[in-house]
CSV table of C-alpha atoms in Angstrom, one decimal:
chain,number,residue,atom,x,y,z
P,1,UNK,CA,-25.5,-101.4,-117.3
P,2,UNK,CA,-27.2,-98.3,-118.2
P,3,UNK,CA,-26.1,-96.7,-114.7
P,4,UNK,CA,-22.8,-98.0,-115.1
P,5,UNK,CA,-22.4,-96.0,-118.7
P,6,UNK,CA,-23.9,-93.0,-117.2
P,7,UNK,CA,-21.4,-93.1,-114.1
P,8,UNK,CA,-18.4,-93.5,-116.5
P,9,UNK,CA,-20.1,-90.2,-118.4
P,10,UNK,CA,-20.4,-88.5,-115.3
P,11,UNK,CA,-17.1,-89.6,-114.2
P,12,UNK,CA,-15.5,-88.3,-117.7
P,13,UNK,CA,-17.0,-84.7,-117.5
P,14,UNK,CA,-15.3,-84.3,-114.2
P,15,UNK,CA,-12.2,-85.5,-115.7
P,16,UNK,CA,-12.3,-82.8,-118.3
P,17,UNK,CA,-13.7,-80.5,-116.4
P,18,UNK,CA,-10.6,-79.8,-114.4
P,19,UNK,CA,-8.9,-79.5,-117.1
P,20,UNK,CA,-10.5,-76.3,-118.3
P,21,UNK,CA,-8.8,-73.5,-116.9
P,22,UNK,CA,-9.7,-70.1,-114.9
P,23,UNK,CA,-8.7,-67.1,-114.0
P,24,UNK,CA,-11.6,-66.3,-111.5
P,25,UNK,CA,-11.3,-66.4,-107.8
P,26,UNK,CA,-15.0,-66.5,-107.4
P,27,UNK,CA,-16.8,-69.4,-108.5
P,28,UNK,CA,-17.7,-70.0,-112.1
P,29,UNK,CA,-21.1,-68.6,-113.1
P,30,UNK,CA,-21.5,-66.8,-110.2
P,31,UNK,CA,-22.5,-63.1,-110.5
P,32,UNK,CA,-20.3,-61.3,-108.6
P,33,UNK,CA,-20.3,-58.1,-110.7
P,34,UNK,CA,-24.3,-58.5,-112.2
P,35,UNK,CA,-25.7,-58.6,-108.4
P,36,UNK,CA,-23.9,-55.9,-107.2
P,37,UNK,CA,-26.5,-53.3,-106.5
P,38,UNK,CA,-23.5,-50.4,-106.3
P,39,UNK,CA,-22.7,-51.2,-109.9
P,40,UNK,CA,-25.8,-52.7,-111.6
P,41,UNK,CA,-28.5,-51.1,-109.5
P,42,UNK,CA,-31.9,-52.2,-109.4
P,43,UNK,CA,-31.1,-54.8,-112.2
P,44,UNK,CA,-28.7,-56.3,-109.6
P,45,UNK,CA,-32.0,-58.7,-108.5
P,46,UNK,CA,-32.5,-60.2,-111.9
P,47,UNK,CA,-28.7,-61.3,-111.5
P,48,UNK,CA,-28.8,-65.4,-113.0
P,49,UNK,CA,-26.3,-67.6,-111.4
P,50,UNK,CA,-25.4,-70.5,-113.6
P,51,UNK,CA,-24.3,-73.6,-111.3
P,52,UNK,CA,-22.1,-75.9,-113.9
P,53,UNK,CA,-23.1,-79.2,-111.2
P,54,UNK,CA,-26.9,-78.6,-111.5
P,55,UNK,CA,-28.3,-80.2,-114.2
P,56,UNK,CA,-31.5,-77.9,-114.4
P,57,UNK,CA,-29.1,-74.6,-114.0
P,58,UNK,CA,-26.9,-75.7,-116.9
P,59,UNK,CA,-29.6,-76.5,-119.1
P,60,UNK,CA,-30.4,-72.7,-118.0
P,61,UNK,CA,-26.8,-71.7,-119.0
P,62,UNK,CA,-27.2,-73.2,-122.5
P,63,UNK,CA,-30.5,-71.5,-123.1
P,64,UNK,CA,-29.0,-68.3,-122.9
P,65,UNK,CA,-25.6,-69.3,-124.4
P,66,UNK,CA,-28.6,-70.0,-127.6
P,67,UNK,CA,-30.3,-66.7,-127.1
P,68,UNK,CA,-26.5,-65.0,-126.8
P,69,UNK,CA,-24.9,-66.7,-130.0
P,70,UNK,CA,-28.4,-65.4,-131.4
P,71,UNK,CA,-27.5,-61.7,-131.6
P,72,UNK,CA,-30.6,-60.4,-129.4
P,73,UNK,CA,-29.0,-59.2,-126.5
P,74,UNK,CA,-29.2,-55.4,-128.7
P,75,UNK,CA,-25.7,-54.9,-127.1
P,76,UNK,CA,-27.0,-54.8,-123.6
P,77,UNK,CA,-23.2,-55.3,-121.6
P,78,UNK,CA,-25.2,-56.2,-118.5
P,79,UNK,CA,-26.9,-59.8,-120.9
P,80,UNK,CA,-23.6,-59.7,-122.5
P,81,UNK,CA,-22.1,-60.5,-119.1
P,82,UNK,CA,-24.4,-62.7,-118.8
P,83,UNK,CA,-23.7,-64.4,-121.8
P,84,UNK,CA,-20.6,-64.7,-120.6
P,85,UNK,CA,-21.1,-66.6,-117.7
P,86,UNK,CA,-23.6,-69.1,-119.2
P,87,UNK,CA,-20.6,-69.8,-121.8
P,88,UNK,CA,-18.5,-70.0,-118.9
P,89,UNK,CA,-20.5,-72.1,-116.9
P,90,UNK,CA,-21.6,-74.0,-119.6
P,91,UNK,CA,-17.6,-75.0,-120.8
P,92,UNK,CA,-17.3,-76.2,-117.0
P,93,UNK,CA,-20.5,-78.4,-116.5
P,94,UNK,CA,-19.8,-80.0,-119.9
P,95,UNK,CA,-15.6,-80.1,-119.2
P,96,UNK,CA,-14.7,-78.7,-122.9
P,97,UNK,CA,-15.3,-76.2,-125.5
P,98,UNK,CA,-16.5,-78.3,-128.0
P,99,UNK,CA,-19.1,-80.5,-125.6
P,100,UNK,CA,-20.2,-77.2,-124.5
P,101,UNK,CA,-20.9,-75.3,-128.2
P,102,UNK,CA,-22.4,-79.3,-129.2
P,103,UNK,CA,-25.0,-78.4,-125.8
P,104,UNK,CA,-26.4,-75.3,-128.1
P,105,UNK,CA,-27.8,-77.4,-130.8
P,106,UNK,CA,-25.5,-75.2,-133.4
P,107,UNK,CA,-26.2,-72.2,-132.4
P,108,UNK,CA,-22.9,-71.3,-131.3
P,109,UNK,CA,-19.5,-72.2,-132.2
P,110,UNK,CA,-16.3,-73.3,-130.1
P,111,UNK,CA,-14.9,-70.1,-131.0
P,112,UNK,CA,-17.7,-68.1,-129.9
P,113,UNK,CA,-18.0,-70.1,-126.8
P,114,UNK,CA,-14.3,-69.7,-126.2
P,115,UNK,CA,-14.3,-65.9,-126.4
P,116,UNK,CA,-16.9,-65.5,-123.9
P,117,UNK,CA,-16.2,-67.4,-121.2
P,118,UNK,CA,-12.6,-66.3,-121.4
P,119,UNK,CA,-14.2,-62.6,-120.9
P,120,UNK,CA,-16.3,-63.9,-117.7
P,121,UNK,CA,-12.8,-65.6,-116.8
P,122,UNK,CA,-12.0,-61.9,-116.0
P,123,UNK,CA,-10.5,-59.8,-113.3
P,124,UNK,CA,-13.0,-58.6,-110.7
P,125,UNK,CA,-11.9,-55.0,-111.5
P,126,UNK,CA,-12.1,-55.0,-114.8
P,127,UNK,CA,-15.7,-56.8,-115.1
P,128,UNK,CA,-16.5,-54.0,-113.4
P,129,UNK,CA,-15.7,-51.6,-115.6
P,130,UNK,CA,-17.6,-53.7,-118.4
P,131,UNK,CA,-20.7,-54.0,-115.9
P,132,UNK,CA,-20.5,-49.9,-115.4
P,133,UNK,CA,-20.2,-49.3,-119.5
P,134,UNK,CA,-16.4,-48.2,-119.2
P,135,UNK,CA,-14.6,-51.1,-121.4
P,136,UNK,CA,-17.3,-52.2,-124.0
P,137,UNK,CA,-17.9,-56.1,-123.9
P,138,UNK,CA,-16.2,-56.7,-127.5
P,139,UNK,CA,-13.1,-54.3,-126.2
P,140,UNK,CA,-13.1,-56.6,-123.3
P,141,UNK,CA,-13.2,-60.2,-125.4
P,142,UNK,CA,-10.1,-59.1,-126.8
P,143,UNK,CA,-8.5,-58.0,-123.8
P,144,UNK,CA,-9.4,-61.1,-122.6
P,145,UNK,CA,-7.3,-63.0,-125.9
P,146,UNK,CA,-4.5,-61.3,-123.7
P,147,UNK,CA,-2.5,-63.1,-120.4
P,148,UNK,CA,-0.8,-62.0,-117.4
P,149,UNK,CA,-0.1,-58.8,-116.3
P,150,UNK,CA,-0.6,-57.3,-120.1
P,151,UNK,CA,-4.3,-58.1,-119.9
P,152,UNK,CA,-4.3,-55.2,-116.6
P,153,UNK,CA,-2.5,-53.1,-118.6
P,154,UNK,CA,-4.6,-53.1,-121.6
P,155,UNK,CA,-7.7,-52.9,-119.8
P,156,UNK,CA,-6.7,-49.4,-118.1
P,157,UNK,CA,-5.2,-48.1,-121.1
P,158,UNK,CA,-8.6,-48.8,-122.8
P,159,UNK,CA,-10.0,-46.2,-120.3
P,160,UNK,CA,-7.6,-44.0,-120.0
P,161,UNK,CA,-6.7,-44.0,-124.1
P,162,UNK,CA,-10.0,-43.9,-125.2
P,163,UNK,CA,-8.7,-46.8,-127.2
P,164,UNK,CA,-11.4,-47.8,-129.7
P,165,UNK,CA,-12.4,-51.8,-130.1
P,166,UNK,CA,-11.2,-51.6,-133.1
P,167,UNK,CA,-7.5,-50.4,-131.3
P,168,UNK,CA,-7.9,-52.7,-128.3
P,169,UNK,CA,-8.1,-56.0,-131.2
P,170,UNK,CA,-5.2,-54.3,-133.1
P,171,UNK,CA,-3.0,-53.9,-129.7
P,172,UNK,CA,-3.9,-57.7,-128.6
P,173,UNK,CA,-2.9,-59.0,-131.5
P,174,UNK,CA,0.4,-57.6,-131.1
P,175,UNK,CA,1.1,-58.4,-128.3
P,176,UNK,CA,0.3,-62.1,-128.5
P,177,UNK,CA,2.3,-61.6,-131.6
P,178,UNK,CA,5.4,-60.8,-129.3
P,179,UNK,CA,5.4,-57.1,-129.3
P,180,UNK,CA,6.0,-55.3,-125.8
P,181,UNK,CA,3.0,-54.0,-124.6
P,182,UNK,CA,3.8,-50.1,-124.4
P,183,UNK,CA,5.6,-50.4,-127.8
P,184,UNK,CA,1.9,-52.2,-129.0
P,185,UNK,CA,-0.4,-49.0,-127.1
P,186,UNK,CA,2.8,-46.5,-128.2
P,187,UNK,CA,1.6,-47.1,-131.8
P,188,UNK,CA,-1.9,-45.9,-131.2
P,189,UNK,CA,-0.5,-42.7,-129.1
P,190,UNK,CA,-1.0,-44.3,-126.1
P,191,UNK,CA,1.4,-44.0,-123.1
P,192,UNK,CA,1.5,-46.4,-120.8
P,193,UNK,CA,1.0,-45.3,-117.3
P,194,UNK,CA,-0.1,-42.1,-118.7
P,195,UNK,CA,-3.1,-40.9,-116.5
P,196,UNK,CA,-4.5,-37.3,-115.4
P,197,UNK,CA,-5.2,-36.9,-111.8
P,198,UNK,CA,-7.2,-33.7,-110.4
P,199,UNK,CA,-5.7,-33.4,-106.9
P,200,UNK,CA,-6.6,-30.5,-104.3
P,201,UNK,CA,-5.0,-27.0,-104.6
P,202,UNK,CA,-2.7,-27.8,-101.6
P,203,UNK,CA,-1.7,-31.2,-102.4
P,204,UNK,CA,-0.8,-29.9,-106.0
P,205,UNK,CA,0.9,-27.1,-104.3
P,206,UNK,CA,3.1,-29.9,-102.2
P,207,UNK,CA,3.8,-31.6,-105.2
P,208,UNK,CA,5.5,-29.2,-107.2
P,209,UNK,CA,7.2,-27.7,-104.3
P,210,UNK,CA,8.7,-31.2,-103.0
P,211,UNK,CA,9.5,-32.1,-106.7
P,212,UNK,CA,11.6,-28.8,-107.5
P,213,UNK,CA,13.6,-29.0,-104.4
P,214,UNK,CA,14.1,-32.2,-105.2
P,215,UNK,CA,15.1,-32.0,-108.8
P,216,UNK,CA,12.4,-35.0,-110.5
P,217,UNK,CA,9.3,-34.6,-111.7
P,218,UNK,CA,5.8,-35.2,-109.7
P,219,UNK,CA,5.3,-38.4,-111.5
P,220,UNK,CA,8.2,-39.7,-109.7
P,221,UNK,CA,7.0,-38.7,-106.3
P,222,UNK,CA,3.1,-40.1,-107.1
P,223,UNK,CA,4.6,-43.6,-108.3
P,224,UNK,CA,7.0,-43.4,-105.2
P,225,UNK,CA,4.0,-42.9,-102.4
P,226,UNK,CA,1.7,-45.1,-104.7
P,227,UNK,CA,4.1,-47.9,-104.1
P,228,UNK,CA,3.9,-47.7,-100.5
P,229,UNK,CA,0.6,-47.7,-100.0
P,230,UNK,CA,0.0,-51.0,-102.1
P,231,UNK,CA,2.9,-52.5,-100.4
């Protein structure tokens, strides 16, 4: 009997499991950014990955999602990642948001829970830019509050705005209120698609030669080339 209830357990936390959804192409918990040595260095070796089918690794995962919720990670963003990927992990090994913040013993809430493992949940480039101290972690929880291709779009105007967290929770918020997102960045004098390039003296030369004889402007001609080559 007592197998029986814990196969129906098992079999239940599988069931929910799939239904908690990710962005990620890489596996859940698995430190794609933290053990890169080209971003994180030497500190790239004390990567954790957090395995949400290994009992022993997700007991791990809610250790630190307890240490996180805590407030003693002294706003490290490499423990902040991986905070985020015990949270994460931890959501997908117990197959919802509430079995996983029950997992901490109180210590952190579904909310809390939520926010993180949405920010582990990711692109690749932009955890990067977390991992390399570009996009602070809090900027990126609420980038994170934000789908499809807005959540791009926020996370490079955030670098190339200087946008404050404090802007980047502002501009999320409108847009999840409905507000397009360059109208959302326009009202904190950000333009979108707005970026300063250094290019070589003859290149620039090129530019503005091709673009007066051709009546536009060397934005035009950048986007136009740009295009191609990620076609």
């Amino acid at each position: 009997m007592t197998d029986n209830r814990a196969s129906d357990r098992s079999r239940t936390r599988r069931d929910r499991r799939r239904s908690v959804p990710t962005d990620r192409e890489s596996p859940v918990g698995e430190p794609v950014i933290r053990g890169d040595e080209s971003v994180t260095g030497s500190r790239a070796r004390d990567a954790v990955q957090f395995d949400p089918d290994n009992p022993d690794s997700l007991a791990d995962a809610a250790e630190t999602v307890r240490e996180f919720a805590s407030g003693s990670t002294n706003d490290d963003h490499l423990y902040m990642l991986r905070g985020a990927a015990a949270c994460a992990a931890l959501v997908r090994g117990e197959g919802s948001y509430k079995a996983a913040a029950e997992r901490t013993d109180g210590e952190a809430t579904i909310s809390f829970i939520r926010k993180w493992a949405r920010v582990h949940d990711l692109p690749r480039a932009v955890r990067k830019q977390v991992a390399l101290g570009g996009i602070a972690p809090t900027a990126a929880k609420h980038i994170a509050r934000v789908g499809g291709e807005a959540r791009h779009l926020l996370a490079w105007a955030t670098l190339d705005g200087n946008l404050t967290v404090r802007d980047v929770r502002a501009v999320a918020s409108a847009v999840n209120d409905g507000t397009p997102i360059e109208h959302a960045l326009a009202d904190h004098n950000v333009t979108l698609g707005q970026l300063e390039i250094t290019l070589s003296p003859t290149t620039y030369r090129d530019l503005r030669r091709r673009a007066s004889i051709d009546g536009t402007n060397p934005g035009e001609i950048v986007t136009d080339a740009l295009e191609q080559y990620f076609e």
